Coordinates of C-alpha atoms and ligand atoms in Angstrom, one line a residue:
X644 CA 10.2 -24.9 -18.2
X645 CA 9.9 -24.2 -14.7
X646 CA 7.1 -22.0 -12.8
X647 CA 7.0 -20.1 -10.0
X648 CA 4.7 -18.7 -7.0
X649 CA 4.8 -15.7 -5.2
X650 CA 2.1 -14.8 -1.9
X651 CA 2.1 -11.6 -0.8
X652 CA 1.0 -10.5 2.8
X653 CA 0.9 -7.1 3.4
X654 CA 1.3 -3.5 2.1
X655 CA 1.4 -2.1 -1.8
X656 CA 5.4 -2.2 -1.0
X657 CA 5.4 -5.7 -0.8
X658 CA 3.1 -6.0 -4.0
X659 CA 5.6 -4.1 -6.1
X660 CA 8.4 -5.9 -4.5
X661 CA 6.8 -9.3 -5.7
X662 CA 6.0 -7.9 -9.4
X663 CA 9.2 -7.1 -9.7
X664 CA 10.6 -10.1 -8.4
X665 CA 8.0 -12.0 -10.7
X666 CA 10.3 -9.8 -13.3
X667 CA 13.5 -11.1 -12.4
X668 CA 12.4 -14.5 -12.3
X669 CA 11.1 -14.0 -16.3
X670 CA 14.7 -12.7 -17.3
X671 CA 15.9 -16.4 -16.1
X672 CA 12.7 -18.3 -17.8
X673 CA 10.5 -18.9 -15.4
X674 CA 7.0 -18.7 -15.7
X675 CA 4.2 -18.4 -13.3
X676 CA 2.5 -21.2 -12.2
X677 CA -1.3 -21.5 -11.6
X678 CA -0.8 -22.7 -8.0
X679 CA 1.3 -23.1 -5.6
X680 CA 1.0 -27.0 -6.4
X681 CA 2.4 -26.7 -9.4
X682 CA 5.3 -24.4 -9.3
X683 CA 9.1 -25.6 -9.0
X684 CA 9.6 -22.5 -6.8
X685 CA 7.1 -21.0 -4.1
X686 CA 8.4 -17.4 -2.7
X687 CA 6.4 -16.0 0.5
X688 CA 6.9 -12.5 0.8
X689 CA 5.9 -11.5 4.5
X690 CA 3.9 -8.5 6.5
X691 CA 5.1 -7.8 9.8
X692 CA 2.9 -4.9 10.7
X693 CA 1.0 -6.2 13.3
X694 CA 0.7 -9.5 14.8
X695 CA -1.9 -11.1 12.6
X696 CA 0.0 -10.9 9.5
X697 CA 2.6 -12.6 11.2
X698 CA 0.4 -15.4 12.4
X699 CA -1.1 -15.6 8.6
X700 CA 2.8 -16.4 7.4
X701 CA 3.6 -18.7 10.0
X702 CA 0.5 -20.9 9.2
X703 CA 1.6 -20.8 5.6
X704 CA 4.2 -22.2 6.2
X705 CA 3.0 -24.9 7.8
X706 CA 0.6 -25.7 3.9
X707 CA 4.3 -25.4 2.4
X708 CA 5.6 -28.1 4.5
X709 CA 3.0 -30.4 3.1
X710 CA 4.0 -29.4 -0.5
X711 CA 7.6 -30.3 0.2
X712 CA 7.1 -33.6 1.5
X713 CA 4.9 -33.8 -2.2
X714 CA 7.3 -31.9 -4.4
X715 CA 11.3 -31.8 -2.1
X716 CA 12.4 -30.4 -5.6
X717 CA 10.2 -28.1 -5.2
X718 CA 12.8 -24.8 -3.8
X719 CA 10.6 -22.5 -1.0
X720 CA 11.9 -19.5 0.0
X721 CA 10.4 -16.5 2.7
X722 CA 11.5 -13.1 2.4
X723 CA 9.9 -9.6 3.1
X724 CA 9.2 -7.8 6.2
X725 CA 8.8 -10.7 8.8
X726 CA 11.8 -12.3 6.8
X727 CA 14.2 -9.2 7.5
X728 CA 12.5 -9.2 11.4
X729 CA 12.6 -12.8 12.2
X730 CA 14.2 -14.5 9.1
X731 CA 16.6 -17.1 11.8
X732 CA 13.7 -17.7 13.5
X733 CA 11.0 -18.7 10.6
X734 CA 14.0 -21.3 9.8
X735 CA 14.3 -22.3 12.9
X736 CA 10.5 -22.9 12.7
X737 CA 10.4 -24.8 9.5
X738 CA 13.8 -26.0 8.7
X739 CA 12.4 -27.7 5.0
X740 CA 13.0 -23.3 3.9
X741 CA 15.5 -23.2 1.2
X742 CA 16.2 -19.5 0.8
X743 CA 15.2 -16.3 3.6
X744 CA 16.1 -13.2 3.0
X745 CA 15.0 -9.3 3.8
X746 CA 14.0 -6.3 2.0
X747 CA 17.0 -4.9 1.3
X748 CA 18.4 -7.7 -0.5
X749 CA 15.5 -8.8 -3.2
X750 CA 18.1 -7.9 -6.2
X751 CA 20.4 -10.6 -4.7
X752 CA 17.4 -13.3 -5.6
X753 CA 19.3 -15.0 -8.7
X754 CA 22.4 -15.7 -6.7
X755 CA 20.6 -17.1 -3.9
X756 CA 18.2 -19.1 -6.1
X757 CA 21.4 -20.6 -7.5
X758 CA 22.6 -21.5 -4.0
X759 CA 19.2 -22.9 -2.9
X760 CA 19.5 -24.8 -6.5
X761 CA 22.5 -26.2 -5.5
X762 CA 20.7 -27.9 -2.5
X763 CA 22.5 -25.0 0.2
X764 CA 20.8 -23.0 2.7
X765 CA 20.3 -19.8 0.9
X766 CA 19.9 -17.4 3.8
X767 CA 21.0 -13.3 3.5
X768 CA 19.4 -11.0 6.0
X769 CA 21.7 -7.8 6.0
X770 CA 20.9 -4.5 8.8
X771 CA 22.6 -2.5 6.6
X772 CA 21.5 -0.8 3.0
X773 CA 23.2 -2.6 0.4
X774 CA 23.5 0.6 -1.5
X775 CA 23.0 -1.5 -5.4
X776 CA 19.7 -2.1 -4.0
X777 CA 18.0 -0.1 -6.5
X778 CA 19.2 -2.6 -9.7
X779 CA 15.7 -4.1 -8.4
X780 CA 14.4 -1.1 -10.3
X781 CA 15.8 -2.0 -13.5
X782 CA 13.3 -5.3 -13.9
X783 CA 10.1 -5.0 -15.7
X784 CA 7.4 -5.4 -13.2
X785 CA 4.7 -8.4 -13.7
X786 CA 1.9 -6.8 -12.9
X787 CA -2.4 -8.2 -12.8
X788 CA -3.4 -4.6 -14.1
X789 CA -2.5 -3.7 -17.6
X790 CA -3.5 -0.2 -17.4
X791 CA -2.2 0.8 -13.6
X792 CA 1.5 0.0 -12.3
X793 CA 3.0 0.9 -9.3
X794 CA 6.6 2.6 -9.0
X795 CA 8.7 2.7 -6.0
X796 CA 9.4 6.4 -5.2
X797 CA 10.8 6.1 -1.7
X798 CA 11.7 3.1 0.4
X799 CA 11.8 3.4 4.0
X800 CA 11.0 5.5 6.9
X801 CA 12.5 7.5 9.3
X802 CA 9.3 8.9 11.2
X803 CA 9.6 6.1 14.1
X804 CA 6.5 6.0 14.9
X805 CA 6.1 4.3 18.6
X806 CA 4.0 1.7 17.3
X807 CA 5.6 0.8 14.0
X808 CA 7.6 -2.2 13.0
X809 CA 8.3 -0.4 9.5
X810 CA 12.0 1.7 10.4
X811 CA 13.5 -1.6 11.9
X812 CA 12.1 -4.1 8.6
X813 CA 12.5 -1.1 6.0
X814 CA 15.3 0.9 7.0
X815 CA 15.7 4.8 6.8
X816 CA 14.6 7.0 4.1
X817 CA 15.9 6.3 0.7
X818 CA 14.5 8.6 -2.5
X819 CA 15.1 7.1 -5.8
X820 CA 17.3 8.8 -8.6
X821 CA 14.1 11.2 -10.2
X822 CA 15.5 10.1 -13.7
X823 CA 15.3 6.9 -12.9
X824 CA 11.8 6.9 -11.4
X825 CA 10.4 9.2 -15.0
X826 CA 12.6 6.3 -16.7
X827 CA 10.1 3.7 -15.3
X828 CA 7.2 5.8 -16.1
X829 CA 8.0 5.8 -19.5
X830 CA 8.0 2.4 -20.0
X831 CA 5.5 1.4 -18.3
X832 CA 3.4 3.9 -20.7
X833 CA 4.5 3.0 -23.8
X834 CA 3.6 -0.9 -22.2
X835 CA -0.1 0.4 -22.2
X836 CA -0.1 2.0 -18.7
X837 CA -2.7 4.5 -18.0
X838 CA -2.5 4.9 -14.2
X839 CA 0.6 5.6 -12.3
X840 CA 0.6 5.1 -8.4
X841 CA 3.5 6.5 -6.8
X842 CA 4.0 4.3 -3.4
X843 CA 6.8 4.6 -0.8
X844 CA 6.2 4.2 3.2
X845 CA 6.3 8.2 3.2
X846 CA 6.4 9.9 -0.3
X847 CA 5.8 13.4 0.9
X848 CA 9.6 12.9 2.1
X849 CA 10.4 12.1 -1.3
X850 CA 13.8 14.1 -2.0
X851 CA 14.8 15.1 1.7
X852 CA 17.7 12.5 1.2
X853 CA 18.6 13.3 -2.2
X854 CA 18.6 17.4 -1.3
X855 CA 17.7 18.1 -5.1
X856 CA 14.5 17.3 -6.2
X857 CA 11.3 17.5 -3.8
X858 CA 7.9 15.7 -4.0
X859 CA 5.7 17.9 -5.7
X860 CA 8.4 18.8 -8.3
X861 CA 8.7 15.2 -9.0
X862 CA 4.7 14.9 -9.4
X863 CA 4.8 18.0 -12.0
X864 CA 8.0 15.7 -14.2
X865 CA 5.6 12.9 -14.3
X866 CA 2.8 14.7 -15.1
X867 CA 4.6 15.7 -18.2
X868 CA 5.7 12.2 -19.2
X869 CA 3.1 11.8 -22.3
X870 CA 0.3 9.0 -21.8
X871 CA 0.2 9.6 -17.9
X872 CA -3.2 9.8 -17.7
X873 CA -3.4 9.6 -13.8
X874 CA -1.6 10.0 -11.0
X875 CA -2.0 8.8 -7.6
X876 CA 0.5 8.5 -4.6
X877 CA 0.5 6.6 -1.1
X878 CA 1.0 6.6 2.0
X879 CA 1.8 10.5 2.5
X880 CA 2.6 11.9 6.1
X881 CA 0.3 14.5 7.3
X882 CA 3.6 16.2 8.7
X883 CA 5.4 16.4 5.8
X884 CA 2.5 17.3 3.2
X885 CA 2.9 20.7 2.6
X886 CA 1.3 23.1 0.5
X887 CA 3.6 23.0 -2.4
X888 CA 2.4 20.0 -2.5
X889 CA -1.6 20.4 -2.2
X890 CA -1.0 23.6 -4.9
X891 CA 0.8 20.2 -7.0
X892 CA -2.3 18.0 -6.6
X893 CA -5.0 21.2 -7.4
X894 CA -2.9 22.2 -10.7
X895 CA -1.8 19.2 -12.2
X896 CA -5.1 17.7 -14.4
X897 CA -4.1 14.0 -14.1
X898 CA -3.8 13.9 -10.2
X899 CA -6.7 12.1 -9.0
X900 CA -9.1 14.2 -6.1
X901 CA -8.0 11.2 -3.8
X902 CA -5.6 11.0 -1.1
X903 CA -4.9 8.2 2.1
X904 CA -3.8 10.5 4.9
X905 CA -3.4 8.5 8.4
X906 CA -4.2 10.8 11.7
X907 CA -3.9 7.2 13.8
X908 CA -5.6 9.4 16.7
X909 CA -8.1 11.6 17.5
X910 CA -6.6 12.2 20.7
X911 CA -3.4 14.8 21.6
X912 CA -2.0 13.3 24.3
X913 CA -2.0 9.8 22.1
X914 CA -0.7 11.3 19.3
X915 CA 2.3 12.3 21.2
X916 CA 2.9 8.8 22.6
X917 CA 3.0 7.7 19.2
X918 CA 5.2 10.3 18.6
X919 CA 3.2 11.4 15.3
X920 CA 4.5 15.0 15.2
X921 CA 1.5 17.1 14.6
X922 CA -1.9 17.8 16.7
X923 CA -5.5 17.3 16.1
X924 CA -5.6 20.5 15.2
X925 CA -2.5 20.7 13.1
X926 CA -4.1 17.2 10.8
X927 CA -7.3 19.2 10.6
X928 CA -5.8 22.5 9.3
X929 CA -4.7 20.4 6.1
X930 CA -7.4 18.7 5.8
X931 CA -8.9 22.0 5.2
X932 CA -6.5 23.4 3.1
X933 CA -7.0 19.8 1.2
X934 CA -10.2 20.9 0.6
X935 CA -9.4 24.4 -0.4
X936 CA -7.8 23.7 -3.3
X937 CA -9.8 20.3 -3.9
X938 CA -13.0 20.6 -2.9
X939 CA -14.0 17.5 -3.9
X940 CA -11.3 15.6 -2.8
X941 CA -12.1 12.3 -1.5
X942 CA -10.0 11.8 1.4
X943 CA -9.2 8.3 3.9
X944 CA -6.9 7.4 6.6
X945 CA -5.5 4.4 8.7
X946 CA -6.8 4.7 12.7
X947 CA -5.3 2.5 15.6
X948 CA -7.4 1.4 18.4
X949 CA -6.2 0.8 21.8
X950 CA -2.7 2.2 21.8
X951 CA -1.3 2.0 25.4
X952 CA -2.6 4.3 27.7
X953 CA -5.8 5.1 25.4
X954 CA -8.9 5.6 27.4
X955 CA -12.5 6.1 26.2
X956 CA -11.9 10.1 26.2
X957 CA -9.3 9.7 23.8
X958 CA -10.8 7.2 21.8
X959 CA -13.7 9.9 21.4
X960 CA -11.1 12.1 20.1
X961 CA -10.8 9.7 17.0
X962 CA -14.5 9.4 16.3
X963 CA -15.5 13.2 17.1
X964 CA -12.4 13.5 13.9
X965 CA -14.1 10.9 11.6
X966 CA -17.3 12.5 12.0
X967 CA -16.3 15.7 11.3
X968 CA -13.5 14.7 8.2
X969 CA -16.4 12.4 7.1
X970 CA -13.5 10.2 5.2
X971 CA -14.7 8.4 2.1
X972 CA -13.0 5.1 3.9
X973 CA -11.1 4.2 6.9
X974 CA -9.0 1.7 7.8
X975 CA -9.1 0.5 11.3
X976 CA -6.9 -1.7 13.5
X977 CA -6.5 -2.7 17.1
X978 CA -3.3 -2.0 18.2
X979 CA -0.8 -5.0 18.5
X980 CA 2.8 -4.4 20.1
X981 CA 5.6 -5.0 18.1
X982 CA 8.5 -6.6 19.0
X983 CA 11.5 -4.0 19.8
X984 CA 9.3 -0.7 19.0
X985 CA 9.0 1.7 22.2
X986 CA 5.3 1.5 22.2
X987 CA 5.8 -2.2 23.7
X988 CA 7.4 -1.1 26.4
X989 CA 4.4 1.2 27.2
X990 CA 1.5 -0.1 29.6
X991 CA -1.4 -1.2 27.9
X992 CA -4.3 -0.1 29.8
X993 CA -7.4 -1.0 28.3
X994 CA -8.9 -4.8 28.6
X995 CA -8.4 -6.5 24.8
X996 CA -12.4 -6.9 24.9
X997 CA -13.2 -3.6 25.6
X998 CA -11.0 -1.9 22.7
X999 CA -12.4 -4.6 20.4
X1000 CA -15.4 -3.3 20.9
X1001 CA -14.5 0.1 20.5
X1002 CA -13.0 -1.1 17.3
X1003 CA -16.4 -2.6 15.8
X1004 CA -18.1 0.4 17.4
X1005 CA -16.0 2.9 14.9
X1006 CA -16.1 0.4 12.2
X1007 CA -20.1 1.0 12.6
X1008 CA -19.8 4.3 12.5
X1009 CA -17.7 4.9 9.7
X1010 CA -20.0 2.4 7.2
X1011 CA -22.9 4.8 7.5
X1012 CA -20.4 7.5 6.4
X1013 CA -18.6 5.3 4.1
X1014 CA -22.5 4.4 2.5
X1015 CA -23.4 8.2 2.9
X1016 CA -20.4 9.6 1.1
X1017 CA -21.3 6.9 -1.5
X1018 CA -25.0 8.3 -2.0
X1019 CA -23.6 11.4 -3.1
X1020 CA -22.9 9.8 -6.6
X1021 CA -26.3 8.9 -7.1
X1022 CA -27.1 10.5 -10.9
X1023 CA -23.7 12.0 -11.1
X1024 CA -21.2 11.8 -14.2
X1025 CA -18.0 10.3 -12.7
X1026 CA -15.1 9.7 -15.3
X1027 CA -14.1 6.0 -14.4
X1028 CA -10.9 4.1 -15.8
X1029 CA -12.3 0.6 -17.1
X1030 CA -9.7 -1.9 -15.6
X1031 CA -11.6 -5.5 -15.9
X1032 CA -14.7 -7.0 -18.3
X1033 CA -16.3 -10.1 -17.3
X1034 CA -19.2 -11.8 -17.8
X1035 CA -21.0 -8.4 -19.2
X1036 CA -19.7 -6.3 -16.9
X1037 CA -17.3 -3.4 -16.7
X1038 CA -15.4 -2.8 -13.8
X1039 CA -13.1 0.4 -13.0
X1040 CA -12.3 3.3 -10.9
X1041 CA -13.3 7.2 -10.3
X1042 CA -10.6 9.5 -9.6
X1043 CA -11.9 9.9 -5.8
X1044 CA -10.9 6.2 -5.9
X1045 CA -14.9 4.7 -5.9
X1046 CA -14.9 0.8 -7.4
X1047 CA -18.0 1.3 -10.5
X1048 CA -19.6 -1.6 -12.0
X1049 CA -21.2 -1.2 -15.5
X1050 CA -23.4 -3.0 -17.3
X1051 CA -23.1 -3.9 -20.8
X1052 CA -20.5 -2.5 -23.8
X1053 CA -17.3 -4.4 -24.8
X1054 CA -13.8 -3.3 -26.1
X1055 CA -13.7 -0.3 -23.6
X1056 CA -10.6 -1.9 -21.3
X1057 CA -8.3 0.9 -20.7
X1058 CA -10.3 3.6 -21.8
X1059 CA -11.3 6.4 -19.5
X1060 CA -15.0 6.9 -20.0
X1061 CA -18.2 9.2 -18.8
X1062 CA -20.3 6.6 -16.7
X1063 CA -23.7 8.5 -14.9
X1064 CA -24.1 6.2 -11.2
X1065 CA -27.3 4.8 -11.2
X1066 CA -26.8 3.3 -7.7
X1067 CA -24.8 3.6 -4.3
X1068 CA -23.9 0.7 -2.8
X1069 CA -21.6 0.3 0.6
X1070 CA -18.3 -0.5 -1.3
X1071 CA -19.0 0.2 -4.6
X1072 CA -20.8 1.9 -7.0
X1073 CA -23.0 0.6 -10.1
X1074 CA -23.6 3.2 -13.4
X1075 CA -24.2 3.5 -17.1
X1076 CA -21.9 4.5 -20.0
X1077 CA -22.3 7.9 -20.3
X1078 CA -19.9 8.7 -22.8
X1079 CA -16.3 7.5 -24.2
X1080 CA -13.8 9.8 -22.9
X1081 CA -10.2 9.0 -24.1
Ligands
5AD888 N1 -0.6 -2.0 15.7 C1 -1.8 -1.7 15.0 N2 -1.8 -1.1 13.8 C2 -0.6 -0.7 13.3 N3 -0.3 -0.1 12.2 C3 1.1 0.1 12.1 N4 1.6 -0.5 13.2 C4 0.6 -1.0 14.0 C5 0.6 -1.6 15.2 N5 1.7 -1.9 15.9 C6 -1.3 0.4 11.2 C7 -1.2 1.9 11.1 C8 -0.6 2.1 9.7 C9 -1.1 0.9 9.0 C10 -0.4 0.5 7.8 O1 -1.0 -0.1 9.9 O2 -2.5 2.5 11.1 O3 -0.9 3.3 9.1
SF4_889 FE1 3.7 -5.0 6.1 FE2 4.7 -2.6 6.7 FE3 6.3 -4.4 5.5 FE4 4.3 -3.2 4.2 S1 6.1 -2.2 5.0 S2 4.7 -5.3 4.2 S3 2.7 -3.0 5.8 S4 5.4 -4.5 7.6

């Protein structure tokens, strides 16, 4: 029998990229090995969003090498964002690679495993769409969760962003066929799954392709699929989330009150460099309308740091927003230019030491809010979905997206249950079974 390994860098694309390449690999009877040690083939799917991830791969590679000198059988192969960037280059890098290939291409993985089988150089990195991209879609996914799955709504983007990597190692906008997306849903309910997390690079531009369907009308069709207990979806564009949409979230029950909504910017005149499309005030008004149809809506967003041209004005922009949005959680970068994006060309302005510390400084901020927002629990009844029991312990999620960790009580996996918070901590929070729910 032979094993594999997949590593994943990067975003929830690439993780449901790799489940459902762990699903084709099943169909030809593999099975997935405990390590990387022990697996016949070893598949590295890469992040190319900023330069760290890039590093992270690169120095991967360098532990495969060792395992090939152990194992040569052993068939490597490095695909995914940095693949589809830089795939001639990673070989050139480490030449031992048996198979590269990009992220439009994954379906094409039991030909090339063949070729790379065959002791060939198993290399396809295409610009184009290969427009039978989407018989990825028709593999079962081999997911750690039993009771949440991912589905692929949207691949792509076509914002171009000044700073983003993700048009060039994506490609445009591409919805998926509705049918087939409420297809997947089915199955993956009658499999046991409780939790469905719409993903795509933009899914509030679900549809604009497809000129039939829009976003919130596909949240209603899945809402109606029985079993779909909750719904989430990420990453949504502030520019496209309209208010059909909010009006979508508010009315349908299994929506969770939780939504990731990146500003990147506090300031105007930054936000135009990046070429975001919408103004402080613009990202503020629906925020507000977020929380007039979901007042309780716990909300977070992705902020770069240092963009060319930034100074500490603008930077105050960003942290005079997160103290008024007072996100739930925030996800922070410095910004790192990417090869062939227009931002690169831009200046950068700001000494590297001097944004890292505005970086730690907003990262300080934000945990008191983070901690703060947490409080707010304290003697509430949440309704958590219990995911994982060990050692005693229950461990699941709120709607508003909160990790809870409760003592005691067996046999409750993948039931949705009452739990009263006993305790705030900074990333999570710690309750008692208030009641069984579903
Ligand atoms: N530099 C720093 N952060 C970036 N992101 C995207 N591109 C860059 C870049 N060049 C961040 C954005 C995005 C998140 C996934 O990564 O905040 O929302
Ligand atoms: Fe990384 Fe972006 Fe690719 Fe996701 S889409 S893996 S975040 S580069």
């Amino acid at each position: 029998m032979k094993r594999y390994y997949i590593r994943t860098f990067g975003c929830q694309m690439n993780v449901n990229d790799s489940q459902k390449m762990a699903g084709m690999l099943k169909s030809l009877g593999y099975e997935p090995a405990r390590s990387w040690e022990e697996a016949d083939l070893i598949l590295v799917n890469t992040c190319s969003v900023r330069e760290k991830p890039d590093q992270k791969v690169l120095s991967a590679l360098g532990e495969f090498k060792k395992i090939k000198n152990k194992n040569p059988d052993a068939i490597i192969g490095v695909c995914g964002c940095l693949a589809q960037r830089a795939g001639y280059e990673i070989l050139q890098k480490a030449p031992f690679i048996d198979m590269v290939f990009g992220t439009t291409n994954i379906h094409h993985l039991p030909q090339l495993l063949k070729e790379a089988q065959a002791g060939n150089k198993a290399v396809e990195i295409i610009e184009d769409i290969d427009e039978n991209e989407t018989e990825l879609d028709r593999y079962p996914t081999v997911r750690d969760s039993i009771y949440t799955a991912y589905v692929t709504i949207i691949r792509g983007c076509d914002k171009k962003c000044t700073y983003c990597i993700v048009p060039y190692t994506r490609g445009r906008e591409r919805s998926r066929r509705i049918g087939e997306i409420l297809q997947e849903v089915q199955w993956l309910v009658e499999d046991g799954v409780k939790e469905i997390h719409l993903i795509g690079q933009n899914v509030t531009a679900y549809g604009k392709d497809l000129g039939d369907v829009k976003f919130h009308e596909l949240l209603y069709a899945v809402a109606d699929i029985e079993g779909v207990e909750r719904i989430r979806f990420t990453t949504g564009h502030p520019r496209d989330l309209d208010e059909e949409t909010i009006k979508a979230m508010a009315e349908i029950p299994q929506v969770c009150e939780y939504l990731h909504l990146p500003i990147q910017a506090g300031s105007d005149r930054i936000l135009k460099a990046m070429d975001r499309g919408y103004t402080q005030k613009e990202y503020l008004k629906k925020i507000e309308l977020l929380r007039k149809y979901i007042p309780d809506i716990a909300l977070s967003t992705d902020i770069i740091v240092g963009f060319p041209g930034e100074t500490y004005q603008d930077y105050m922009e960003t942290i005079k927003v997160l103290k008024e949005v007072e996100y739930d959680q925030v996800f922070a970068f410095k910004y790192s230019p990417r090869p062939g994006t227009p931002a690169a060309q831009m200046p950068v302005t700001e000494d590297s030491e001097t944004v890292s510390r505005w970086l730690s400084d907003l990262i300080n901020i934000q945990k008191e809010i983070t901690f703060k927002k947490n409080r707010a629990y304290e003697n509430k009844v949440v309704e958590v979905l219990i995911e994982e029991e060990k050692d005693g312990k229950l461990t699941g999620r709120t709607r508003t997206n909160k990790l809870v960790h409760i003592d005691g009580e067996h046999n409750l996996l993948g039931e949705i249950v009452k739990v009263r918070i006993s305790k705030a901590n900074r990333f999570s929070l710690e309750g008692e079974l208030a009641e069984k729910l579903v």
